[in-house]
PDB file of C-alpha atoms in Angstrom:
ATOM      1  CA  UNK O   1       3.163 -13.085 -10.672  1.00 67.00           C
ATOM      2  CA  UNK O   2       2.928 -11.251  -7.567  1.00 81.00           C
ATOM      3  CA  UNK O   3       0.174  -8.999  -6.782  1.00 95.00           C
ATOM      4  CA  UNK O   4       0.433  -5.233  -6.316  1.00 98.00           C
ATOM      5  CA  UNK O   5      -1.173  -3.024  -3.617  1.00 98.00           C
ATOM      6  CA  UNK O   6      -1.431   0.556  -2.183  1.00 97.00           C
ATOM      7  CA  UNK O   7      -1.262   0.380   1.531  1.00 97.00           C
ATOM      8  CA  UNK O   8      -2.624   3.930   3.170  1.00 96.00           C
ATOM      9  CA  UNK O   9      -1.571   5.026   6.551  1.00 94.00           C
ATOM     10  CA  UNK O  10      -1.895   8.137   8.162  1.00 91.00           C
ATOM     11  CA  UNK O  11       1.504   9.647   8.508  1.00 85.00           C
ATOM     12  CA  UNK O  12       0.342  10.855  12.282  1.00 88.00           C
ATOM     13  CA  UNK O  13      -0.359   7.117  13.201  1.00 90.00           C
ATOM     14  CA  UNK O  14       2.434   5.118  11.396  1.00 93.00           C
ATOM     15  CA  UNK O  15       4.973   6.407   8.883  1.00 94.00           C
ATOM     16  CA  UNK O  16       6.890   4.713   6.197  1.00 96.00           C
ATOM     17  CA  UNK O  17      10.013   5.938   8.282  1.00 96.00           C
ATOM     18  CA  UNK O  18       8.776   3.904  11.143  1.00 96.00           C
ATOM     19  CA  UNK O  19       8.373   0.619   9.018  1.00 97.00           C
ATOM     20  CA  UNK O  20      11.762   1.194   7.604  1.00 97.00           C
ATOM     21  CA  UNK O  21      13.284   1.443  11.225  1.00 97.00           C
ATOM     22  CA  UNK O  22      11.233  -1.494  12.360  1.00 97.00           C
ATOM     23  CA  UNK O  23      12.177  -3.330   9.025  1.00 97.00           C
ATOM     24  CA  UNK O  24       8.957  -5.356   9.548  1.00 97.00           C
ATOM     25  CA  UNK O  25       5.615  -5.088  11.065  1.00 96.00           C
ATOM     26  CA  UNK O  26       2.035  -6.485  11.304  1.00 96.00           C
ATOM     27  CA  UNK O  27      -0.186  -4.676   8.954  1.00 95.00           C
ATOM     28  CA  UNK O  28      -3.262  -4.313  11.215  1.00 93.00           C
ATOM     29  CA  UNK O  29      -5.891  -1.963  12.179  1.00 89.00           C
ATOM     30  CA  UNK O  30      -8.110  -2.552   8.886  1.00 92.00           C
ATOM     31  CA  UNK O  31     -11.810  -3.117   9.641  1.00 92.00           C
ATOM     32  CA  UNK O  32     -13.394  -1.969   6.323  1.00 93.00           C
ATOM     33  CA  UNK O  33     -15.147  -5.197   4.679  1.00 94.00           C
ATOM     34  CA  UNK O  34     -13.804  -4.396   1.334  1.00 93.00           C
ATOM     35  CA  UNK O  35     -10.284  -3.715   2.428  1.00 94.00           C
ATOM     36  CA  UNK O  36     -10.282  -6.994   4.553  1.00 95.00           C
ATOM     37  CA  UNK O  37     -11.347  -8.745   1.477  1.00 96.00           C
ATOM     38  CA  UNK O  38      -8.196  -7.244  -0.377  1.00 96.00           C
ATOM     39  CA  UNK O  39      -5.824  -8.282   2.456  1.00 97.00           C
ATOM     40  CA  UNK O  40      -7.417 -11.827   2.627  1.00 97.00           C
ATOM     41  CA  UNK O  41      -6.489 -12.063  -1.112  1.00 96.00           C
ATOM     42  CA  UNK O  42      -2.768 -11.174  -0.739  1.00 97.00           C
ATOM     43  CA  UNK O  43      -0.225 -13.601  -1.011  1.00 97.00           C
ATOM     44  CA  UNK O  44       3.373 -13.892   0.512  1.00 97.00           C
ATOM     45  CA  UNK O  45       5.668 -12.129  -2.083  1.00 97.00           C
ATOM     46  CA  UNK O  46       3.229  -9.407  -3.259  1.00 98.00           C
ATOM     47  CA  UNK O  47       4.380  -5.839  -3.365  1.00 98.00           C
ATOM     48  CA  UNK O  48       3.060  -2.786  -2.154  1.00 98.00           C
ATOM     49  CA  UNK O  49       3.472   1.047  -2.180  1.00 98.00           C
ATOM     50  CA  UNK O  50       3.073   2.761   1.183  1.00 97.00           C
ATOM     51  CA  UNK O  51       0.812   5.660   0.768  1.00 96.00           C
ATOM     52  CA  UNK O  52       0.768   8.653   3.255  1.00 96.00           C
ATOM     53  CA  UNK O  53      -2.940   9.970   3.607  1.00 93.00           C
ATOM     54  CA  UNK O  54      -3.677  13.267   5.618  1.00 87.00           C
ATOM     55  CA  UNK O  55      -1.486  16.250   4.584  1.00 88.00           C
ATOM     56  CA  UNK O  56       1.022  14.530   2.372  1.00 91.00           C
ATOM     57  CA  UNK O  57      -1.397  12.587   0.081  1.00 94.00           C
ATOM     58  CA  UNK O  58       1.368  10.620  -1.777  1.00 97.00           C
ATOM     59  CA  UNK O  59       3.046   7.315  -2.609  1.00 97.00           C
ATOM     60  CA  UNK O  60       6.196   7.547  -0.306  1.00 97.00           C
ATOM     61  CA  UNK O  61       7.898   3.970  -0.334  1.00 97.00           C
ATOM     62  CA  UNK O  62       7.866   0.230  -1.037  1.00 98.00           C
ATOM     63  CA  UNK O  63       7.234  -2.778   0.881  1.00 98.00           C
ATOM     64  CA  UNK O  64       6.838  -6.573   0.555  1.00 98.00           C
ATOM     65  CA  UNK O  65       4.086  -8.813   1.934  1.00 98.00           C
ATOM     66  CA  UNK O  66       6.048 -11.430   3.908  1.00 98.00           C
ATOM     67  CA  UNK O  67       3.123 -13.698   5.163  1.00 98.00           C
ATOM     68  CA  UNK O  68       0.104 -15.015   3.865  1.00 97.00           C
ATOM     69  CA  UNK O  69      -3.032 -13.345   5.633  1.00 98.00           C
ATOM     70  CA  UNK O  70      -3.902 -14.762   9.057  1.00 98.00           C
ATOM     71  CA  UNK O  71      -6.412 -13.731  11.853  1.00 97.00           C
ATOM     72  CA  UNK O  72      -5.493 -10.705  13.872  1.00 96.00           C
ATOM     73  CA  UNK O  73      -4.253 -12.033  17.325  1.00 94.00           C
ATOM     74  CA  UNK O  74      -5.845  -8.919  18.946  1.00 93.00           C
ATOM     75  CA  UNK O  75      -9.304  -9.556  16.884  1.00 94.00           C
ATOM     76  CA  UNK O  76      -9.633 -12.710  15.219  1.00 94.00           C
ATOM     77  CA  UNK O  77     -12.687 -11.309  13.166  1.00 94.00           C
ATOM     78  CA  UNK O  78      -9.867  -9.157  11.350  1.00 96.00           C
ATOM     79  CA  UNK O  79      -7.198 -10.191   9.070  1.00 97.00           C
ATOM     80  CA  UNK O  80      -3.652  -8.965   8.991  1.00 97.00           C
ATOM     81  CA  UNK O  81      -0.384  -9.727   7.062  1.00 98.00           C
ATOM     82  CA  UNK O  82       3.292  -9.225   7.879  1.00 98.00           C
ATOM     83  CA  UNK O  83       5.111  -6.575   5.974  1.00 97.00           C
ATOM     84  CA  UNK O  84       8.631  -6.023   5.402  1.00 98.00           C
ATOM     85  CA  UNK O  85      10.101  -2.299   4.411  1.00 97.00           C
ATOM     86  CA  UNK O  86      11.540  -1.707   0.971  1.00 97.00           C
ATOM     87  CA  UNK O  87      12.958   1.366  -0.323  1.00 97.00           C
ATOM     88  CA  UNK O  88      11.819   4.952  -0.278  1.00 97.00           C
ATOM     89  CA  UNK O  89      10.657   6.078  -3.621  1.00 98.00           C
ATOM     90  CA  UNK O  90      13.198   8.391  -5.395  1.00 98.00           C
ATOM     91  CA  UNK O  91      10.357  10.684  -5.887  1.00 97.00           C
ATOM     92  CA  UNK O  92       6.878  10.670  -4.032  1.00 97.00           C
ATOM     93  CA  UNK O  93       3.901  10.344  -6.563  1.00 98.00           C
ATOM     94  CA  UNK O  94       0.990  12.604  -5.186  1.00 97.00           C
ATOM     95  CA  UNK O  95      -2.528  11.826  -5.439  1.00 96.00           C
ATOM     96  CA  UNK O  96      -2.981  15.101  -7.648  1.00 96.00           C
ATOM     97  CA  UNK O  97      -0.734  13.490 -10.191  1.00 97.00           C
ATOM     98  CA  UNK O  98      -2.430  10.078  -9.982  1.00 97.00           C
ATOM     99  CA  UNK O  99      -5.866  11.908 -10.463  1.00 96.00           C
ATOM    100  CA  UNK O 100      -4.518  14.029 -13.094  1.00 96.00           C
ATOM    101  CA  UNK O 101      -3.372  10.873 -15.518  1.00 96.00           C
ATOM    102  CA  UNK O 102      -6.448   9.411 -17.260  1.00 96.00           C
ATOM    103  CA  UNK O 103      -4.696   5.846 -17.134  1.00 94.00           C
ATOM    104  CA  UNK O 104      -5.529   5.879 -13.280  1.00 96.00           C
ATOM    105  CA  UNK O 105      -9.229   6.687 -13.579  1.00 94.00           C
ATOM    106  CA  UNK O 106     -10.281   3.189 -12.395  1.00 93.00           C
ATOM    107  CA  UNK O 107      -7.931   2.814  -9.755  1.00 94.00           C
ATOM    108  CA  UNK O 108      -9.241   2.537  -6.483  1.00 92.00           C
ATOM    109  CA  UNK O 109      -7.173   5.519  -4.986  1.00 93.00           C
ATOM    110  CA  UNK O 110      -9.074   7.743  -7.305  1.00 93.00           C
ATOM    111  CA  UNK O 111     -12.340   5.878  -7.296  1.00 90.00           C
ATOM    112  CA  UNK O 112     -12.454   4.846  -3.586  1.00 86.00           C
ATOM    113  CA  UNK O 113     -10.410   7.543  -1.847  1.00 79.00           C
ATOM    114  CA  UNK O 114     -11.121   6.407   1.834  1.00 84.00           C
ATOM    115  CA  UNK O 115     -10.383   2.654   1.023  1.00 88.00           C
ATOM    116  CA  UNK O 116      -7.110   1.555   2.957  1.00 93.00           C
ATOM    117  CA  UNK O 117      -6.105  -1.529   0.936  1.00 96.00           C
ATOM    118  CA  UNK O 118      -6.103  -0.932  -2.873  1.00 95.00           C
ATOM    119  CA  UNK O 119      -5.336  -3.380  -5.527  1.00 96.00           C
ATOM    120  CA  UNK O 120      -3.196  -2.196  -8.290  1.00 97.00           C
ATOM    121  CA  UNK O 121      -3.134  -3.633 -11.968  1.00 96.00           C
ATOM    122  CA  UNK O 122       0.376  -4.493 -13.026  1.00 95.00           C
ATOM    123  CA  UNK O 123       0.450  -2.140 -15.922  1.00 95.00           C
ATOM    124  CA  UNK O 124      -0.740   0.784 -13.294  1.00 96.00           C
ATOM    125  CA  UNK O 125       1.930  -0.536 -11.130  1.00 97.00           C
ATOM    126  CA  UNK O 126       4.480  -0.178 -13.797  1.00 96.00           C
ATOM    127  CA  UNK O 127       3.398   3.168 -14.710  1.00 96.00           C
ATOM    128  CA  UNK O 128       3.339   4.502 -10.991  1.00 97.00           C
ATOM    129  CA  UNK O 129       6.925   3.063 -10.592  1.00 97.00           C
ATOM    130  CA  UNK O 130       8.132   5.118 -13.520  1.00 97.00           C
ATOM    131  CA  UNK O 131       6.400   8.292 -12.232  1.00 97.00           C
ATOM    132  CA  UNK O 132       8.270   7.713  -8.942  1.00 97.00           C
ATOM    133  CA  UNK O 133      11.512   7.499 -10.775  1.00 96.00           C
ATOM    134  CA  UNK O 134      12.122   3.620 -10.327  1.00 93.00           C
ATOM    135  CA  UNK O 135      13.434   1.891 -13.435  1.00 79.00           C
TER     136      UNK O 135
END
């Protein structure tokens, strides 16, 4: 069964629309030890929400992990994965909506708001997909 993740990006730096235009990218720039641990536990075929931090603070779109983790060519002490764009969500799911739902009290997006790579348990993934209007 594939894993599920939230990958955060600052919309001033890299947007979901850029990922869609490029179709595929190396998900790099992560240096936090816990976030790197999460990247190292990803596997090819895992699914991810792309979350815009900054002013937007919302889940925007979907992506798929298309490589196993590997050393960052620019900095081998860091780890990266290749990411392929999926669809934009029918409706964004805001951080405020997530925080307002007690089912997400333990989700890293709520508990550790600065973490850029967040695992999402399957039942919470399904609930977030429903909130986004994905059936």
